[in-house]
Each structure stands twice: as structure tokens, then as C-alpha cells.
Amino acid sequence: MVTTTPLEAELLDIAGAVPDPELPVLTLQELGVLRAVHVHGADTVEVELTPTYTGCPAIEAMSLDIERALRDHGMREVTVRTVLTPPWSTDDITAEGRRKLREFGIAPPRVQQATGPVPVALGPTRSLTTGQDPVRCPHCGSADTEMLSRFSSTACKALRRCLSCREPFDHFKEL
């Protein structure tokens, strides 16, 4: 079992409060990408960060923002290390993060809690026919939604439309 010092916990809170560069409504802690902070000496820290997917273009911006926040807190040397194990999953998004996504107009990902390969189902684009929990409209709460495009403003979101209120919205895809 790894123990966290009070300073590491404090620095984890500071790094975790950094907003996500693509979804600034979420912090890195709420997104679940910040894995650990290790203090080495009085003013040297190593941060472990997991990208949402391989090749995520935001990982560099996240790293720079974490470095800036920790240096502003007095850490002279900050190293941000990308870790791929365990891989990030949308299940890592906190309940607060899911609430914020919904309030921001993005349907949060459905909880998967997958322990193995994630099945991919091809078929109708309407939520009610997929066999999973429906993707609910963040505007009106209706489960009667359809997918317009598997990709939206970022690769981790799909574009959907509510068939009740007719509003389009992003859906943070499950990974």
C-alpha cells in the first residue's frame, strides 16, 4: 500500500484543480486523469497523468498547466509523466464531473464498469433500441435521442439530437 504524505495530498489537490483544456468545466481530478503525485526532496515533484486515449492532443496542455500550478506553489522542479496502466476509462469521471457535464449541456458517459473488452454494437442510432441505458438529453432529460455523428467537436464525444426537444447535444462516449 502506498502512503501519501500531507504535502503530496496538498499538491494532488492543486494539480487536480487544473481545468481540462478541452472541457474547462471539468478539473483534471473530476475527469479522472490525474493518477498520483510523488514528492522527492523539498521542492521536486513527479506527477502521473493518464491520457483519455492514446494520442490525446490535450495531454501536453494538461502537463504544462500542472507544471505551472505546482511551480506557482513553490515546487522548483516538476516532472509530469504519462502513465498508460491502468488505462483511463470514462468510469474514472467523478459524480461531480458527470453533473458538471450535464449542466454544461453534454450528456455524460454511461457507467460501464467493464472488466474486459468493451462490446461494440452496430445498428440503429436511436438510444432506445441499443440495449444499453439510454443516452438522456442534458436539456430536457428525454431518453428519446439519436446519434447524428459518432464524432463531434473532439474524438471523445459523439453528436446526438433529442427527438423530444429537437436540441442537438454532445455525448461523452464511453471508453
mmCIF file of C-alpha atoms in Angstrom:
data_model
loop_
_atom_site.group_PDB
_atom_site.id
_atom_site.type_symbol
_atom_site.label_atom_id
_atom_site.label_comp_id
_atom_site.label_asym_id
_atom_site.label_seq_id
_atom_site.Cartn_x
_atom_site.Cartn_y
_atom_site.Cartn_z
ATOM 1 C CA MET A 1 0.000 0.000 0.000
ATOM 2 C CA VAL A 2 1.343 3.409 -0.990
ATOM 3 C CA THR A 3 1.006 6.118 1.620
ATOM 4 C CA THR A 4 0.529 9.723 0.639
ATOM 5 C CA THR A 5 2.213 12.437 2.661
ATOM 6 C CA PRO A 6 0.277 15.583 3.621
ATOM 7 C CA LEU A 7 2.357 17.572 1.093
ATOM 8 C CA GLU A 8 1.606 15.051 -1.671
ATOM 9 C CA ALA A 9 -2.110 15.249 -0.843
ATOM 10 C CA GLU A 10 -1.943 19.066 -0.968
ATOM 11 C CA LEU A 11 -0.122 19.022 -4.318
ATOM 12 C CA LEU A 12 -2.561 16.442 -5.670
ATOM 13 C CA ASP A 13 -5.407 18.824 -4.809
ATOM 14 C CA ILE A 14 -3.625 21.704 -6.552
ATOM 15 C CA ALA A 15 -2.860 19.686 -9.692
ATOM 16 C CA GLY A 16 -6.344 18.169 -9.603
ATOM 17 C CA ALA A 17 -7.923 21.648 -9.629
ATOM 18 C CA VAL A 18 -6.380 22.425 -13.035
ATOM 19 C CA PRO A 19 -9.163 22.695 -15.643
ATOM 20 C CA ASP A 20 -9.213 20.311 -18.594
ATOM 21 C CA PRO A 21 -8.085 22.257 -21.708
ATOM 22 C CA GLU A 22 -10.824 20.768 -23.927
ATOM 23 C CA LEU A 23 -13.623 20.738 -21.337
ATOM 24 C CA PRO A 24 -12.766 23.607 -18.967
ATOM 25 C CA VAL A 25 -15.955 22.966 -16.997
ATOM 26 C CA LEU A 26 -14.128 19.888 -15.568
ATOM 27 C CA THR A 27 -10.982 19.716 -13.481
ATOM 28 C CA LEU A 28 -8.360 17.051 -14.119
ATOM 29 C CA GLN A 29 -9.406 15.393 -10.841
ATOM 30 C CA GLU A 30 -13.064 15.270 -11.944
ATOM 31 C CA LEU A 31 -12.024 13.895 -15.339
ATOM 32 C CA GLY A 32 -10.044 11.192 -13.527
ATOM 33 C CA VAL A 33 -6.787 11.560 -15.465
ATOM 34 C CA LEU A 34 -4.582 12.599 -12.541
ATOM 35 C CA ARG A 35 -3.180 9.399 -11.008
ATOM 36 C CA ALA A 36 -0.576 10.355 -8.395
ATOM 37 C CA VAL A 37 1.846 12.942 -7.066
ATOM 38 C CA HIS A 38 5.214 11.912 -5.610
ATOM 39 C CA VAL A 39 7.413 14.398 -3.752
ATOM 40 C CA HIS A 40 11.184 13.870 -3.991
ATOM 41 C CA GLY A 41 13.016 16.197 -1.636
ATOM 42 C CA ALA A 42 11.868 19.632 -0.543
ATOM 43 C CA ASP A 43 10.907 21.133 -3.902
ATOM 44 C CA THR A 44 10.841 18.369 -6.523
ATOM 45 C CA VAL A 45 7.658 16.602 -7.570
ATOM 46 C CA GLU A 46 6.667 13.948 -10.091
ATOM 47 C CA VAL A 47 3.057 13.790 -11.330
ATOM 48 C CA GLU A 48 1.464 10.773 -13.014
ATOM 49 C CA LEU A 49 -1.101 11.621 -15.690
ATOM 50 C CA THR A 50 -3.116 9.229 -17.865
ATOM 51 C CA PRO A 51 -4.487 10.439 -21.207
ATOM 52 C CA THR A 52 -8.116 9.800 -22.055
ATOM 53 C CA TYR A 53 -6.929 7.985 -25.182
ATOM 54 C CA THR A 54 -3.627 7.269 -26.920
ATOM 55 C CA GLY A 55 -2.551 10.316 -28.868
ATOM 56 C CA CYS A 56 -4.788 12.705 -26.921
ATOM 57 C CA PRO A 57 -3.682 16.173 -28.088
ATOM 58 C CA ALA A 58 -4.625 17.754 -24.750
ATOM 59 C CA ILE A 59 -2.030 15.810 -22.718
ATOM 60 C CA GLU A 60 0.698 18.375 -23.464
ATOM 61 C CA ALA A 61 -1.506 21.301 -22.395
ATOM 62 C CA MET A 62 -2.536 19.392 -19.244
ATOM 63 C CA SER A 63 1.122 18.757 -18.388
ATOM 64 C CA LEU A 64 2.114 22.403 -18.865
ATOM 65 C CA ASP A 65 -0.838 23.617 -16.773
ATOM 66 C CA ILE A 66 0.041 21.176 -13.963
ATOM 67 C CA GLU A 67 3.684 22.271 -14.060
ATOM 68 C CA ARG A 68 2.651 25.940 -13.863
ATOM 69 C CA ALA A 69 0.247 25.355 -10.950
ATOM 70 C CA LEU A 70 2.803 23.395 -8.917
ATOM 71 C CA ARG A 71 5.643 25.833 -9.634
ATOM 72 C CA ASP A 72 3.364 28.679 -8.509
ATOM 73 C CA HIS A 73 3.019 26.715 -5.263
ATOM 74 C CA GLY A 74 6.791 26.651 -4.732
ATOM 75 C CA MET A 75 7.871 23.431 -6.414
ATOM 76 C CA ARG A 76 11.147 24.161 -8.229
ATOM 77 C CA GLU A 77 11.254 21.005 -10.331
ATOM 78 C CA VAL A 78 8.058 19.446 -11.699
ATOM 79 C CA THR A 79 8.016 16.374 -13.920
ATOM 80 C CA VAL A 80 4.758 15.156 -15.441
ATOM 81 C CA ARG A 81 4.966 11.533 -16.527
ATOM 82 C CA THR A 82 2.390 9.930 -18.804
ATOM 83 C CA VAL A 83 1.256 6.541 -17.492
ATOM 84 C CA LEU A 84 -0.852 4.182 -19.583
ATOM 85 C CA THR A 85 -1.529 1.478 -16.998
ATOM 86 C CA PRO A 86 -4.181 1.246 -15.825
ATOM 87 C CA PRO A 87 -5.786 2.825 -18.881
ATOM 88 C CA TRP A 88 -8.220 5.674 -18.379
ATOM 89 C CA SER A 89 -11.906 4.834 -18.610
ATOM 90 C CA THR A 90 -14.979 7.036 -18.626
ATOM 91 C CA ASP A 91 -15.820 5.264 -15.358
ATOM 92 C CA ASP A 92 -12.971 7.384 -13.896
ATOM 93 C CA ILE A 93 -15.053 10.560 -14.300
ATOM 94 C CA THR A 94 -16.346 11.522 -10.850
ATOM 95 C CA ALA A 95 -20.018 12.004 -9.998
ATOM 96 C CA GLU A 96 -19.317 15.744 -9.724
ATOM 97 C CA GLY A 97 -17.724 15.682 -13.168
ATOM 98 C CA ARG A 98 -20.774 13.925 -14.635
ATOM 99 C CA ARG A 99 -23.051 16.513 -13.025
ATOM 100 C CA LYS A 100 -20.970 19.359 -14.467
ATOM 101 C CA LEU A 101 -21.013 17.812 -17.954
ATOM 102 C CA ARG A 102 -24.801 17.542 -17.815
ATOM 103 C CA GLU A 103 -25.151 21.149 -16.641
ATOM 104 C CA PHE A 104 -22.795 22.252 -19.422
ATOM 105 C CA GLY A 105 -25.066 20.596 -21.996
ATOM 106 C CA ILE A 106 -23.005 17.445 -22.610
ATOM 107 C CA ALA A 107 -24.582 14.068 -21.892
ATOM 108 C CA PRO A 108 -22.154 12.281 -19.555
ATOM 109 C CA PRO A 109 -20.955 8.793 -20.441
ATOM 110 C CA ARG A 110 -22.931 5.871 -19.119
ATOM 111 C CA VAL A 111 -21.190 3.921 -16.343
ATOM 112 C CA GLN A 112 -19.623 0.794 -17.830
ATOM 113 C CA GLN A 113 -17.572 -0.835 -15.054
ATOM 114 C CA ALA A 114 -16.169 -3.119 -17.736
ATOM 115 C CA THR A 115 -13.612 -5.688 -16.682
ATOM 116 C CA GLY A 116 -12.706 -6.883 -20.145
ATOM 117 C CA PRO A 117 -13.201 -5.927 -23.764
ATOM 118 C CA VAL A 118 -15.958 -3.393 -24.370
ATOM 119 C CA PRO A 119 -18.532 -4.764 -26.821
ATOM 120 C CA VAL A 120 -19.328 -2.625 -29.840
ATOM 121 C CA ALA A 121 -22.826 -2.909 -31.251
ATOM 122 C CA LEU A 122 -23.633 -1.783 -34.767
ATOM 123 C CA GLY A 123 -27.202 -0.989 -35.585
ATOM 124 C CA PRO A 124 -29.842 1.695 -35.192
ATOM 125 C CA THR A 125 -28.736 5.108 -33.971
ATOM 126 C CA ARG A 126 -31.664 5.658 -31.600
ATOM 127 C CA SER A 127 -30.864 5.238 -27.903
ATOM 128 C CA LEU A 128 -33.936 3.227 -27.025
ATOM 129 C CA THR A 129 -33.001 0.335 -29.299
ATOM 130 C CA THR A 130 -29.370 -0.269 -28.320
ATOM 131 C CA GLY A 131 -29.973 -2.486 -25.298
ATOM 132 C CA GLN A 132 -27.925 -0.165 -23.059
ATOM 133 C CA ASP A 133 -29.169 2.522 -20.751
ATOM 134 C CA PRO A 134 -30.395 5.343 -22.977
ATOM 135 C CA VAL A 135 -28.371 8.489 -23.559
ATOM 136 C CA ARG A 136 -30.527 11.164 -21.954
ATOM 137 C CA CYS A 137 -30.825 14.671 -23.331
ATOM 138 C CA PRO A 138 -28.992 17.091 -20.998
ATOM 139 C CA HIS A 139 -31.562 19.795 -21.865
ATOM 140 C CA CYS A 140 -34.908 18.092 -21.200
ATOM 141 C CA GLY A 141 -33.949 14.654 -19.794
ATOM 142 C CA SER A 142 -35.682 12.665 -22.537
ATOM 143 C CA ALA A 143 -34.322 9.219 -23.372
ATOM 144 C CA ASP A 144 -35.605 9.533 -26.945
ATOM 145 C CA THR A 145 -32.349 10.576 -28.606
ATOM 146 C CA GLU A 146 -30.498 9.645 -31.763
ATOM 147 C CA MET A 147 -26.889 9.755 -32.878
ATOM 148 C CA LEU A 148 -26.130 12.201 -35.685
ATOM 149 C CA SER A 149 -22.388 11.549 -35.851
ATOM 150 C CA ARG A 150 -20.012 9.243 -33.976
ATOM 151 C CA PHE A 151 -17.606 12.196 -33.691
ATOM 152 C CA SER A 152 -18.252 15.730 -32.514
ATOM 153 C CA SER A 153 -16.001 18.634 -31.509
ATOM 154 C CA THR A 154 -13.448 16.178 -30.079
ATOM 155 C CA ALA A 155 -12.819 12.494 -30.743
ATOM 156 C CA CYS A 156 -14.133 11.547 -27.297
ATOM 157 C CA LYS A 157 -17.613 12.958 -27.968
ATOM 158 C CA ALA A 158 -20.453 11.988 -30.315
ATOM 159 C CA LEU A 159 -23.070 14.375 -31.702
ATOM 160 C CA ARG A 160 -26.645 13.461 -30.774
ATOM 161 C CA ARG A 161 -30.098 15.026 -31.077
ATOM 162 C CA CYS A 162 -33.060 14.832 -28.770
ATOM 163 C CA LEU A 163 -36.221 13.758 -30.585
ATOM 164 C CA SER A 164 -38.390 15.370 -27.897
ATOM 165 C CA CYS A 165 -36.989 18.923 -27.657
ATOM 166 C CA ARG A 166 -35.101 18.650 -31.007
ATOM 167 C CA GLU A 167 -31.923 20.127 -29.487
ATOM 168 C CA PRO A 168 -28.523 18.770 -30.600
ATOM 169 C CA PHE A 169 -26.015 17.903 -27.889
ATOM 170 C CA ASP A 170 -22.640 16.272 -27.358
ATOM 171 C CA HIS A 171 -22.406 12.887 -25.634
ATOM 172 C CA PHE A 172 -19.128 11.975 -23.927
ATOM 173 C CA LYS A 173 -18.575 8.466 -25.333
ATOM 174 C CA GLU A 174 -17.969 5.512 -23.033
ATOM 175 C CA LEU A 175 -14.466 4.065 -23.123
#
